[in-house]
mmCIF file of C-alpha atoms in Angstrom:
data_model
loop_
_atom_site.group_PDB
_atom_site.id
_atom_site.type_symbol
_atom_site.label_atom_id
_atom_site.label_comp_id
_atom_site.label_asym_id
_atom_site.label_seq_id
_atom_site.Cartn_x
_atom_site.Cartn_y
_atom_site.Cartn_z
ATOM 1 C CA UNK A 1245 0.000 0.000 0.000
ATOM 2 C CA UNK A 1246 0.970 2.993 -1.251
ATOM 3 C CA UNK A 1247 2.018 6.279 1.842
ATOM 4 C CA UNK A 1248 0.475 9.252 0.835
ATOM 5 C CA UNK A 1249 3.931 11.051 0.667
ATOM 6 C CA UNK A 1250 5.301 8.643 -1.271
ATOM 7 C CA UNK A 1251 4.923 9.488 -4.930
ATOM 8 C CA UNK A 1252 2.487 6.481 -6.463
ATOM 9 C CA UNK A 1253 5.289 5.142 -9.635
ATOM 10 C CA UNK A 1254 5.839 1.709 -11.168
ATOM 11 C CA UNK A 1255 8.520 0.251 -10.471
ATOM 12 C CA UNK A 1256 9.910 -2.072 -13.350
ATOM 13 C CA UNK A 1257 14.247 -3.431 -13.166
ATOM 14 C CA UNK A 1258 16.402 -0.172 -12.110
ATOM 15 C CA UNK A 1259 13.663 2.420 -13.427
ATOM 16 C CA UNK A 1260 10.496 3.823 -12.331
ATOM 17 C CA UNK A 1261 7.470 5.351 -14.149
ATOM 18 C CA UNK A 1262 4.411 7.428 -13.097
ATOM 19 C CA UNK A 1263 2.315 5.418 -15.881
ATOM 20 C CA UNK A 1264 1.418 2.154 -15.500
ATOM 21 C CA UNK A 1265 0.029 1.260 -18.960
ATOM 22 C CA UNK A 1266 2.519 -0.531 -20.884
ATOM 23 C CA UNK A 1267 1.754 0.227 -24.873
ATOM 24 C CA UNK A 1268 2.376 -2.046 -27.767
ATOM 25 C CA UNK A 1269 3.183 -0.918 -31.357
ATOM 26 C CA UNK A 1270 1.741 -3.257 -33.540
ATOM 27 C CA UNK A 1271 -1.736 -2.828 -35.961
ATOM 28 C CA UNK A 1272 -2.305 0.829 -36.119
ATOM 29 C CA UNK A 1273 -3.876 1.814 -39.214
ATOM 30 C CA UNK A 1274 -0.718 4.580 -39.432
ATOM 31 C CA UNK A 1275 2.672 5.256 -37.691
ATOM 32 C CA UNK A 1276 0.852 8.993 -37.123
ATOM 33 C CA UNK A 1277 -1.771 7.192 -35.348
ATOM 34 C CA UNK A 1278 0.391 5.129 -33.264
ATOM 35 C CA UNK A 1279 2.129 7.696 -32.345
ATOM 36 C CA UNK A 1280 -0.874 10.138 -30.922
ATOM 37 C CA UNK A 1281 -1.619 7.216 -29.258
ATOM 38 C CA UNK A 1282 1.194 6.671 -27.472
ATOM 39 C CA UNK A 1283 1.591 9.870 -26.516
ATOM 40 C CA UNK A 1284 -1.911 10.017 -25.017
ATOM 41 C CA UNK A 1285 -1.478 6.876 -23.161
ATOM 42 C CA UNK A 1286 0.644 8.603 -21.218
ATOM 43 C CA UNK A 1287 2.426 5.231 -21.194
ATOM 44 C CA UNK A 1288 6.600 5.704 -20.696
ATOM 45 C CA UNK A 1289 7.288 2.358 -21.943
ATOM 46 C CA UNK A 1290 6.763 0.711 -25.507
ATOM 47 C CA UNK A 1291 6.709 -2.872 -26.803
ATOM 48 C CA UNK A 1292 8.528 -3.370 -30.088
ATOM 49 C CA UNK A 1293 9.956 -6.548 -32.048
ATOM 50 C CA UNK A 1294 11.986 -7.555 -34.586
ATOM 51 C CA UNK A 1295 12.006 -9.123 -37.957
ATOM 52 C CA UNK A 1296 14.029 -10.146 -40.526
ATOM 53 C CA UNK A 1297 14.301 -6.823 -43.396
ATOM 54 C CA UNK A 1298 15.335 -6.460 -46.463
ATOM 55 C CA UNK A 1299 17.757 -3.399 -47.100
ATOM 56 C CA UNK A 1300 16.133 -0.202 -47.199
ATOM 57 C CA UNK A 1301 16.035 0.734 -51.160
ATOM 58 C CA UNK A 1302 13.582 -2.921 -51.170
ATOM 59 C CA UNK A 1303 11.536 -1.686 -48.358
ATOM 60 C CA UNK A 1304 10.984 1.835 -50.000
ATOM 61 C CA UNK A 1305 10.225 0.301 -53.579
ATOM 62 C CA UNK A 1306 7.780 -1.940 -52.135
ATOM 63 C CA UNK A 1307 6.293 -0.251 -49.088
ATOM 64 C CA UNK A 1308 5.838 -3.314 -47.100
ATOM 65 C CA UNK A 1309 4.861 -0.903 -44.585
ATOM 66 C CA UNK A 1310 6.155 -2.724 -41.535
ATOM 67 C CA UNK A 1311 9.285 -1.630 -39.274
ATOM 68 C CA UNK A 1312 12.536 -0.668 -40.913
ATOM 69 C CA UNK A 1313 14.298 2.351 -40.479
ATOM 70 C CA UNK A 1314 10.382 4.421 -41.480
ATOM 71 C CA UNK A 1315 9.515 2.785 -38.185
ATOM 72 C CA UNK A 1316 12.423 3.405 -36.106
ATOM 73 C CA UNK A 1317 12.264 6.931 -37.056
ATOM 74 C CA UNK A 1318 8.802 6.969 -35.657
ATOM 75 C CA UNK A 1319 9.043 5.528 -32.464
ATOM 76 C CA UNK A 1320 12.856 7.170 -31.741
ATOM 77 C CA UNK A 1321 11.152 10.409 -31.475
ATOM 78 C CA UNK A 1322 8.896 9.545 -29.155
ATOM 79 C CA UNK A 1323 11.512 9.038 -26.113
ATOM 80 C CA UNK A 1324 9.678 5.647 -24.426
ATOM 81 C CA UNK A 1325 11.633 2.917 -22.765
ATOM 82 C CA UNK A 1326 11.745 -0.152 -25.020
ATOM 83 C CA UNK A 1327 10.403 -3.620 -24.059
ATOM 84 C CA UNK A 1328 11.303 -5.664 -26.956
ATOM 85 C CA UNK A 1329 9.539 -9.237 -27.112
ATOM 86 C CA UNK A 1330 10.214 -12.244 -28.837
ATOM 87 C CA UNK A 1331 6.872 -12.774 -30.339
ATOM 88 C CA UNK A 1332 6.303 -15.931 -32.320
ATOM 89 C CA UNK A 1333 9.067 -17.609 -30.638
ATOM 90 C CA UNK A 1334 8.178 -21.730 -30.165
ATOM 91 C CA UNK A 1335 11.501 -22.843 -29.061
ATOM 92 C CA UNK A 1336 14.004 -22.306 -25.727
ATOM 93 C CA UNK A 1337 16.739 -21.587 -28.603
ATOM 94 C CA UNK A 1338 14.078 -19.052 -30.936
ATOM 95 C CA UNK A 1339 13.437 -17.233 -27.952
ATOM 96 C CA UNK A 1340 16.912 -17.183 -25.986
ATOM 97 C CA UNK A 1341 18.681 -16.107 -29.778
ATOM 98 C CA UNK A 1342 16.045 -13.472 -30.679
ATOM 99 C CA UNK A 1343 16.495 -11.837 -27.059
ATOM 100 C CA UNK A 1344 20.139 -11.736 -27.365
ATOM 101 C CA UNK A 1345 19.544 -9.924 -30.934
ATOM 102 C CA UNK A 1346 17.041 -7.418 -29.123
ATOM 103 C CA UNK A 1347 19.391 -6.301 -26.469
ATOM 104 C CA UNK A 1348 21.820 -5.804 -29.368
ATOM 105 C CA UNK A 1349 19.139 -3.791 -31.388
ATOM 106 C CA UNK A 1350 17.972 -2.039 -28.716
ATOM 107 C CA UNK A 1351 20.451 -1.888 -26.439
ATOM 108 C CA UNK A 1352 18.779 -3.151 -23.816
ATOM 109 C CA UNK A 1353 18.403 -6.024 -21.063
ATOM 110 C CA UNK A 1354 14.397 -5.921 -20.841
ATOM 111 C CA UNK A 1355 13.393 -8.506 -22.771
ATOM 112 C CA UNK A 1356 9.271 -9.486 -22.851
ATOM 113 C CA UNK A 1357 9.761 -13.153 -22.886
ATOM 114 C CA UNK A 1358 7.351 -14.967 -25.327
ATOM 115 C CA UNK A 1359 7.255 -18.276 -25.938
ATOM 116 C CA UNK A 1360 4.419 -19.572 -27.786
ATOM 117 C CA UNK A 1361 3.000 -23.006 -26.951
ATOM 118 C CA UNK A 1362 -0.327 -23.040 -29.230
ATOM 119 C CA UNK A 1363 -0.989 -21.554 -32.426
ATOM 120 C CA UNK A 1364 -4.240 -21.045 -31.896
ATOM 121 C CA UNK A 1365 -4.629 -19.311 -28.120
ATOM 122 C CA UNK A 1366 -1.060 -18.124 -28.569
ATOM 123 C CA UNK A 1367 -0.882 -19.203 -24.819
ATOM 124 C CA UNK A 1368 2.801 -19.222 -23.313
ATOM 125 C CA UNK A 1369 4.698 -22.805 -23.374
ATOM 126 C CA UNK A 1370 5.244 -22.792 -19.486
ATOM 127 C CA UNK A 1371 8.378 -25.246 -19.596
ATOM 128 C CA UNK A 1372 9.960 -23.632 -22.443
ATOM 129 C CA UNK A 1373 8.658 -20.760 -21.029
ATOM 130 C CA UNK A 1374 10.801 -21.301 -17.553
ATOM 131 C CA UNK A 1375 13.679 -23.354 -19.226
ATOM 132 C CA UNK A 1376 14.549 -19.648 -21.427
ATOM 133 C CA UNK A 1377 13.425 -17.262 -18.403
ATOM 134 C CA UNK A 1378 16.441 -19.418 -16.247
ATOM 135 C CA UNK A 1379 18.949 -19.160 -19.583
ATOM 136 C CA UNK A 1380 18.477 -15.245 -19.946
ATOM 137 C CA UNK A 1381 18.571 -14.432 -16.169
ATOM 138 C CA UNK A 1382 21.713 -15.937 -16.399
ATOM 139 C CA UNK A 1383 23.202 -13.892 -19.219
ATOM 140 C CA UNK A 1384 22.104 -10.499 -17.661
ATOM 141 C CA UNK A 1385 18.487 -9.899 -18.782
ATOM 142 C CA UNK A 1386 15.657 -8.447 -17.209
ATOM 143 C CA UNK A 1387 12.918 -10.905 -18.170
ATOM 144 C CA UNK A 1388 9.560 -9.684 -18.490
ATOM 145 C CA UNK A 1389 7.650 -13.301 -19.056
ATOM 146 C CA UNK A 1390 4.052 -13.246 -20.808
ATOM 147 C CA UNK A 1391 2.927 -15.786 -18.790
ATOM 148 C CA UNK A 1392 -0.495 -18.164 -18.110
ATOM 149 C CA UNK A 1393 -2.471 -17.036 -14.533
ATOM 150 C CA UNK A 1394 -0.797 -20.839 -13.036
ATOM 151 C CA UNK A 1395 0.523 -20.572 -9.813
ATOM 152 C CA UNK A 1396 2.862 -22.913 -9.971
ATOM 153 C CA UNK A 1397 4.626 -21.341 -13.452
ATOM 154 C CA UNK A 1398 4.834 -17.826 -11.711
ATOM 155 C CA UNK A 1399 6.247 -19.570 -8.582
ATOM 156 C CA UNK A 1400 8.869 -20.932 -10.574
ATOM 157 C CA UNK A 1401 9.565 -17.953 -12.336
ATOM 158 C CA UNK A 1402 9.943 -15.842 -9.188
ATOM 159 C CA UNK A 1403 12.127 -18.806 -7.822
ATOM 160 C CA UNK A 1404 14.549 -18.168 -11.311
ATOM 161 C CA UNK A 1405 15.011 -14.922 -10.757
ATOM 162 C CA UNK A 1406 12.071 -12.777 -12.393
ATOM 163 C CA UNK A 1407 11.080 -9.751 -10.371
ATOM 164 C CA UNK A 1408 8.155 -8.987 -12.958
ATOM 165 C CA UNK A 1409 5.213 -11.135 -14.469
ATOM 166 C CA UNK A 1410 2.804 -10.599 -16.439
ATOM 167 C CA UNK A 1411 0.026 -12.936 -16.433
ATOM 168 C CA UNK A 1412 -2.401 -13.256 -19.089
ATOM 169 C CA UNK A 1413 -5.893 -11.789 -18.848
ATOM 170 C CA UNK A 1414 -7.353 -14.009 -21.556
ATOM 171 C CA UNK A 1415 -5.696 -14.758 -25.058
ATOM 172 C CA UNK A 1416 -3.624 -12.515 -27.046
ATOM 173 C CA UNK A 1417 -6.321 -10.139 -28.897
ATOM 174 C CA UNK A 1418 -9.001 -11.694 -27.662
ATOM 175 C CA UNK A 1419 -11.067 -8.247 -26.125
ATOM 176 C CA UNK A 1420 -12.209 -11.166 -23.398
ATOM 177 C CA UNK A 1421 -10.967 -9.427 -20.354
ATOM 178 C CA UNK A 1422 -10.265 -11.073 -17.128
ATOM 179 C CA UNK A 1423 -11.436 -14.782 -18.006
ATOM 180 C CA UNK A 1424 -10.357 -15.958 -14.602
ATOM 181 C CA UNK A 1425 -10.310 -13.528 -11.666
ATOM 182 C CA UNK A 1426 -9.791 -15.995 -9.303
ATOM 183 C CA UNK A 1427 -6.421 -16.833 -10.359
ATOM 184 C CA UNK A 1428 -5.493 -13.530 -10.890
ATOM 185 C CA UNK A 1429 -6.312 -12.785 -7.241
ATOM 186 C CA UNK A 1430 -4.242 -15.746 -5.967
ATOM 187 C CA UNK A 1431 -1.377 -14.423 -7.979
ATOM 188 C CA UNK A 1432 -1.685 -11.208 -6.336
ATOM 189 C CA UNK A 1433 -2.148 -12.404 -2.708
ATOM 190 C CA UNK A 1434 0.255 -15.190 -2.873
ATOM 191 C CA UNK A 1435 3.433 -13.150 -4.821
ATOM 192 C CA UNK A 1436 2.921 -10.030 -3.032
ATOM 193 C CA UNK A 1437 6.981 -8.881 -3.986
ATOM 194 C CA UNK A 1438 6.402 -9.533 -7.083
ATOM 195 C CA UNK A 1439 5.695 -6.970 -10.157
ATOM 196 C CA UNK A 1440 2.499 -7.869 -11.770
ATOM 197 C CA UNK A 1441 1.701 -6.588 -14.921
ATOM 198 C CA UNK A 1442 -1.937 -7.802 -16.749
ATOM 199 C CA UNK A 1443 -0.810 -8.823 -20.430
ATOM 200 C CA UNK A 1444 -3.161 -9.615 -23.494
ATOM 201 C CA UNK A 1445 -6.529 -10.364 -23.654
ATOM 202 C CA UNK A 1446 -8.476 -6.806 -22.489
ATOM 203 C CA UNK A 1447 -11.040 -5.077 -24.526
ATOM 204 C CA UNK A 1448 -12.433 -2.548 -22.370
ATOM 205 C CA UNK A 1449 -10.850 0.187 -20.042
ATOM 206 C CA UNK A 1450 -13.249 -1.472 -17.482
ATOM 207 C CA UNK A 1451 -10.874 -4.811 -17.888
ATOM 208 C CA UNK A 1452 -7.948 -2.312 -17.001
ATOM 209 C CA UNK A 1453 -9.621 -0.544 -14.238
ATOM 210 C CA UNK A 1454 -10.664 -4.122 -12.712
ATOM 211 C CA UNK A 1455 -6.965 -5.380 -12.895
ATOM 212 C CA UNK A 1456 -5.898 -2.459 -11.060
ATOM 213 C CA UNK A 1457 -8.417 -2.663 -8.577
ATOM 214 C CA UNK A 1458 -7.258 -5.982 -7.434
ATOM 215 C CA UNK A 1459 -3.945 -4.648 -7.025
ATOM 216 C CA UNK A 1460 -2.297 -5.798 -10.501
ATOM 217 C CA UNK A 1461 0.473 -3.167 -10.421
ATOM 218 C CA UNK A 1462 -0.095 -2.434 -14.170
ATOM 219 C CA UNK A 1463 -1.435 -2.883 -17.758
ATOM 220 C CA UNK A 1464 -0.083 -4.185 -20.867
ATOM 221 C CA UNK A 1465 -2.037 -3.297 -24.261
ATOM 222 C CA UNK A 1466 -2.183 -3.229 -27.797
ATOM 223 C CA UNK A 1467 -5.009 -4.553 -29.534
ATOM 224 C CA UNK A 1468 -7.527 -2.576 -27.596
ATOM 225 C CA UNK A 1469 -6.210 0.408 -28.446
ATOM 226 C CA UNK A 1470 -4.598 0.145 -32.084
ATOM 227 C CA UNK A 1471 -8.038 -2.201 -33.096
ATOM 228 C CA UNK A 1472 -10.211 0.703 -31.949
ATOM 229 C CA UNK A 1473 -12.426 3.434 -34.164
ATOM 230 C CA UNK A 1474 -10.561 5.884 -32.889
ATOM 231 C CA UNK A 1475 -7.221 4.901 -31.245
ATOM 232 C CA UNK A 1476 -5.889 7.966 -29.157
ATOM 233 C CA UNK A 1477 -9.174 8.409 -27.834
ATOM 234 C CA UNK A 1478 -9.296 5.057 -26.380
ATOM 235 C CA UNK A 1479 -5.389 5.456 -25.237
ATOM 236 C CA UNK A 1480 -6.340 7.974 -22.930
ATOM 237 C CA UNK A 1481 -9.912 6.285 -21.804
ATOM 238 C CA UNK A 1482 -7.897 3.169 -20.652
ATOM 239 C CA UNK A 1483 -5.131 5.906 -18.852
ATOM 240 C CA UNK A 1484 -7.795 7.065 -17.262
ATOM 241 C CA UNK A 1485 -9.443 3.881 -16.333
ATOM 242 C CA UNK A 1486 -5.869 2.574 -15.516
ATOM 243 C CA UNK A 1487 -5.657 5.596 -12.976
ATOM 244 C CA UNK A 1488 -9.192 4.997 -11.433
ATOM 245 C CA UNK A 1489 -8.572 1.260 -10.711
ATOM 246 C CA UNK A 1490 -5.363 2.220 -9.037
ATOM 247 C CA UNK A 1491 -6.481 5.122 -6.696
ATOM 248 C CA UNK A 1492 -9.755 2.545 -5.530
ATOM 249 C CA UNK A 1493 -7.039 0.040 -5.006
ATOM 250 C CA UNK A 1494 -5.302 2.498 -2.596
ATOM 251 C CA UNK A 1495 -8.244 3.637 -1.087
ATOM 252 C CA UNK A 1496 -8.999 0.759 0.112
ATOM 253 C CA UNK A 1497 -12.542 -0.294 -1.411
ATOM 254 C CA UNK A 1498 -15.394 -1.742 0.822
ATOM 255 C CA UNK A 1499 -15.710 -5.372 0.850
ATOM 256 C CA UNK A 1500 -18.871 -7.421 -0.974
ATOM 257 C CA UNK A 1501 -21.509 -8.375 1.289
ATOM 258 C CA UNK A 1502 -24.573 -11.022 0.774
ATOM 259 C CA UNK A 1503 -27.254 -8.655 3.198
ATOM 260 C CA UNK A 1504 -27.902 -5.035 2.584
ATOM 261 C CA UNK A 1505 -27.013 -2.341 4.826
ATOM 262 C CA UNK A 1506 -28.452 1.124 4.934
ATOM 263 C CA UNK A 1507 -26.451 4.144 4.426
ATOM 264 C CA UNK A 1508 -29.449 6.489 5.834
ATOM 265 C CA UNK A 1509 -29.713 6.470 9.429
ATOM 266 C CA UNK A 1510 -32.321 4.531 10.842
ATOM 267 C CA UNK A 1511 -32.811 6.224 14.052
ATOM 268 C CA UNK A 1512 -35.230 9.155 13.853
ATOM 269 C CA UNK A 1513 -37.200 8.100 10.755
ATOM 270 C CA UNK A 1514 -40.497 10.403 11.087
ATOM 271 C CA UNK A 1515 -44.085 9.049 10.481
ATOM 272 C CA UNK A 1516 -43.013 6.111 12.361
ATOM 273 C CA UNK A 1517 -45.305 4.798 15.398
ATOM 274 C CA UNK A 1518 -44.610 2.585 17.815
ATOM 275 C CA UNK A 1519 -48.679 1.166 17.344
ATOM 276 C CA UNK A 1520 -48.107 0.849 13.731
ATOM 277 C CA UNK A 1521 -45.525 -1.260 14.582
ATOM 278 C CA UNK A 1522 -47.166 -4.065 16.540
ATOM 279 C CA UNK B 697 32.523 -22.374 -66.374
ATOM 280 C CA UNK B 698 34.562 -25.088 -65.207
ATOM 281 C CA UNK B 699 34.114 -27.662 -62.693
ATOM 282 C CA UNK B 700 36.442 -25.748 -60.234
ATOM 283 C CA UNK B 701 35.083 -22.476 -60.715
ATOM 284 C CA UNK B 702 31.635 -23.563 -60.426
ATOM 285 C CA UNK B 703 32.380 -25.744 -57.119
ATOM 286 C CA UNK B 704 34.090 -22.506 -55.645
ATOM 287 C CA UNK B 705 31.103 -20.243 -56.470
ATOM 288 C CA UNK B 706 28.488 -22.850 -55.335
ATOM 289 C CA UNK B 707 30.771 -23.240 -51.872
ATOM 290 C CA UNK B 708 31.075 -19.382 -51.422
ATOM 291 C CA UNK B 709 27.025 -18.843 -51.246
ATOM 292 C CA UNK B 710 25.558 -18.457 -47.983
ATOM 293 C CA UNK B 711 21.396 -17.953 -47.134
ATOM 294 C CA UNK B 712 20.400 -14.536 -46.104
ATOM 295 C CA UNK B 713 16.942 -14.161 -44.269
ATOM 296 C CA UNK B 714 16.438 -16.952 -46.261
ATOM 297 C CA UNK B 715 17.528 -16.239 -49.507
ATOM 298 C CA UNK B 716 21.009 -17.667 -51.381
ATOM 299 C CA UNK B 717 23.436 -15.000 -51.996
ATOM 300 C CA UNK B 718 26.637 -15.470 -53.595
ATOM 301 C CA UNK B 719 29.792 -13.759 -51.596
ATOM 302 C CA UNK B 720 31.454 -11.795 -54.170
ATOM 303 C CA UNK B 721 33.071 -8.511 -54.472
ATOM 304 C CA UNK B 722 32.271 -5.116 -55.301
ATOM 305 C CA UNK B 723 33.763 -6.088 -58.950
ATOM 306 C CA UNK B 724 32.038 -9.776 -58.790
ATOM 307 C CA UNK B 725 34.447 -11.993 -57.905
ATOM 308 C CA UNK B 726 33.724 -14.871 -55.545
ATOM 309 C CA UNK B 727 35.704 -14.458 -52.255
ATOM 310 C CA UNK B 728 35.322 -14.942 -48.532
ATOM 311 C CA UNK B 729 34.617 -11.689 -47.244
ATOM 312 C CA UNK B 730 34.395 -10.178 -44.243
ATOM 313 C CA UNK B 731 30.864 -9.753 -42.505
ATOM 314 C CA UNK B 732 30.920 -5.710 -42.728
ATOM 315 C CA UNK B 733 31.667 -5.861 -46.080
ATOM 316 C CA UNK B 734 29.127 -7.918 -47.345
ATOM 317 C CA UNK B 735 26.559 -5.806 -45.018
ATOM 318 C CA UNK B 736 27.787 -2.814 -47.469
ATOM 319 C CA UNK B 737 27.532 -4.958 -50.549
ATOM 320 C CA UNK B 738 23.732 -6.362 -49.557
ATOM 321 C CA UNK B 739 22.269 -2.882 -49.438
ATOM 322 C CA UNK B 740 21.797 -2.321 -45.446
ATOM 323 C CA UNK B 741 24.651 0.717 -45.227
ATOM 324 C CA UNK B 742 23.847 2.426 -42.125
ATOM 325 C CA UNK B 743 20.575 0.475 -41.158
ATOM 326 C CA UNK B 744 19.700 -0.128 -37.394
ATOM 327 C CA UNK B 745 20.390 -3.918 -37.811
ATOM 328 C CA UNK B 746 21.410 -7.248 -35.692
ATOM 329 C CA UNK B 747 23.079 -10.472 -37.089
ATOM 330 C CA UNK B 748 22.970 -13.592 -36.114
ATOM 331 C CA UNK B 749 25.046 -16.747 -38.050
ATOM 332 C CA UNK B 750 23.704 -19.903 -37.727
ATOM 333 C CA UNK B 751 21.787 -18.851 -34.763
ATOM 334 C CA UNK B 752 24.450 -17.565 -32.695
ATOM 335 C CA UNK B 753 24.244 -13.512 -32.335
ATOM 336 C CA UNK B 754 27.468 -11.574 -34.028
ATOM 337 C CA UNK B 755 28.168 -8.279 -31.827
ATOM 338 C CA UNK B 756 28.681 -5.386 -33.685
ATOM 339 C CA UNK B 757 32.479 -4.661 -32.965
ATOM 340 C CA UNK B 758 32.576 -8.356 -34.543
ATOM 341 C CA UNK B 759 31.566 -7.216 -37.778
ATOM 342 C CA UNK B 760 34.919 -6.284 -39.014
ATOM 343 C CA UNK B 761 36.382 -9.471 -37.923
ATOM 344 C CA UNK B 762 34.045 -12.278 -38.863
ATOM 345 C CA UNK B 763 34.746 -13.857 -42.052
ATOM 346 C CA UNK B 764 32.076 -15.424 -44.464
ATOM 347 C CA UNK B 765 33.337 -18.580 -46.358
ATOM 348 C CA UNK B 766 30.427 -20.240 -47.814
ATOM 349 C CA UNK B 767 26.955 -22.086 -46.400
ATOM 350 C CA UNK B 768 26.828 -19.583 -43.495
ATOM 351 C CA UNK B 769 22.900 -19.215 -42.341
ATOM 352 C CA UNK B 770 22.722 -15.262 -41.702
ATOM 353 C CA UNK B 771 19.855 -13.797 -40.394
ATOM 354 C CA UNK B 772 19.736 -10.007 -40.433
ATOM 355 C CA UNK B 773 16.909 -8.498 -38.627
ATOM 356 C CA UNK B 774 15.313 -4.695 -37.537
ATOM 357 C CA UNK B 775 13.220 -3.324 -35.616
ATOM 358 C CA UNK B 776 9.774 -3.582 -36.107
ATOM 359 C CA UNK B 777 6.430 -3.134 -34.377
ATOM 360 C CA UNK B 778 5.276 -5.481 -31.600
ATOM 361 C CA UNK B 779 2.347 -5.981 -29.065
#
């Protein structure tokens, strides 16, 4: 729990933010648009990949669009952190290779660790998943792992080294929310050191603002924002939703209960008789 | 082209992001060449780029060092957006 002195800020490897969204870059309809909507996220911190690319005169001739040095020129000027992932990654060796290449890239240690077990829910391979979290702490990295909401796995991965998680709410894309609150709650009251950070699977700014409530320490998006009608207007509605679920969080929210209870005094109502009564 | 000639270009060929690429000079000759060379040669000049031969990651102060001789696997990737 947060002091009220203390200034409220993330707190993610050797660095700390005031936002607690986490943004991706992928499937804006323009870099112009992703970039407005980055910048009213509010978000400090950016996820980014990388691919294999043709030299520069073949990506101009064709306009394949994606990444290159177009892209890099876009998301330089913006001034985030970079979280580089190793999306589509199915093996220990894929993954462990492709993060070494992104610290190189981007000189960085952060590395989202992805490592896909299903084609289909794009859910995390939990062994491979753990085998490539222990080979990277070794070599330096700060290893952000996209993980499932199992216990067990994020036990593990706290026991390898991670400081930071970041569970799944429901499937990559997905706009399902929070498919399983219940195991998102036991993460949160069973790994209270740890850094938990809801990734993939929210629609809504409500599914932010409900992660936050429980506690989740922050947000991870993409598709909910770049899949929108109107991107940087739904940047800054989950900001402000990601906001809202924190300060209820720290405010410390009344508990459900099965029987009502009146908020109105009871004492004193008028027109009440003691003979009416019996 | 001879038997010997064609065995030495065939051996000095190496896949880049997938496709075969012949390691020869700026005036066409076949010839192991150095990494940073062939970067040049390929078209990727001053790119923001990472390298990785046969899987294994090349650092950039490597570039100048590591020499291509034929059926090296080079992947040369960017960066590019990512959720």
């Amino acid at each position: 729990m947060n002091s009220a002195d203390q200034p409220d800020l993330l707190t993610l490897g050797d660095d700390s933010f005031s936002s607690r969204m986490i943004i991706g870059t992928a499937l804006y309809p323009s870099p112009m648009v992703m970039q407005e909507s980055i910048i009213d996220s509010g978000a400090e911190v950016i996820t980014v990949s990388l691919r294999r690319q043709n030299p520069a005169a073949a990506l101009a001739e064709n306009d394949q669009g994606a990444g290159g040095e177009e892209f890099w020129a876009y998301i330089k000027q913006l001034g985030k952190r970079f979280l580089p992932n190793t999306a589509g990654c199915h093996s220990v060796k894929e993954a462990v290779t492709t993060a070494q290449m992104a610290r190189e890239l981007f000189d960085t240690n952060w590395i989202k660790l992805e490592v896909i077990g299903d084609d289909y829910n794009l859910q995390p391979d939990p062994f491979a998943l753990l085998e490539a979290t222990k080979e990277l702490i070794d070599q330096g990295f700060e290893v952000f792992p996209y993980c499932t909401d199992d216990l067990v796995l994020c036990q593990k991965l706290q026991q390898a080294g991670c400081k930071i998680l970041m569970p799944w709410g429901s499937p990559i894309g997905t706009a399902k929310g929070l498919l399983n609150p219940y195991a998102l709650k036991t993460l949160r009251q069973r790994l209270p050191e740890m850094t938990l950070i809801i990734d993939a699977g929210l629609g809504l700014p409500s599914h932010a603002a409900a992660a936050m409530e429980m506690g989740f320490d922050g947000v991870m998006l993409n598709t909910a924002i770049a899949g929108a009608d109107r991107p940087p207007l739904m940047a800054a509605a989950f900001a402000k939703a990601i906001e809202a679920g924190r300060s209820a969080y720290l405010a410390g929210p009344i508990a459900p209960r099965d029987s009502a209870k009146p908020s109105s005094p009871v004492v004193g109502m008028p027109f009440w008789h003691q003979d009416a009564a019996r | 082209m001879d038997n010997t000639l064609l065995a030495t270009a065939q051996a000095l060929a190496v896949s880049v992001n997938g496709e075969r690429r012949l390691l020869v000079d700026d005036e066409g000759r076949a010839a192991s060449m150095r990494l940073s060379q062939m970067i040049a040669i390929w078209g990727y000049g001053e790119q923001k780029i990472a390298v990785a031969i046969n899987e294994q990651l090349v650092f950039r102060q490597d570039y100048e060092h590591t020499l291509l001789r034929g059926g090296e696997r080079i992947d040369i990737v960017s960066p590019i957006q990512g959720g």
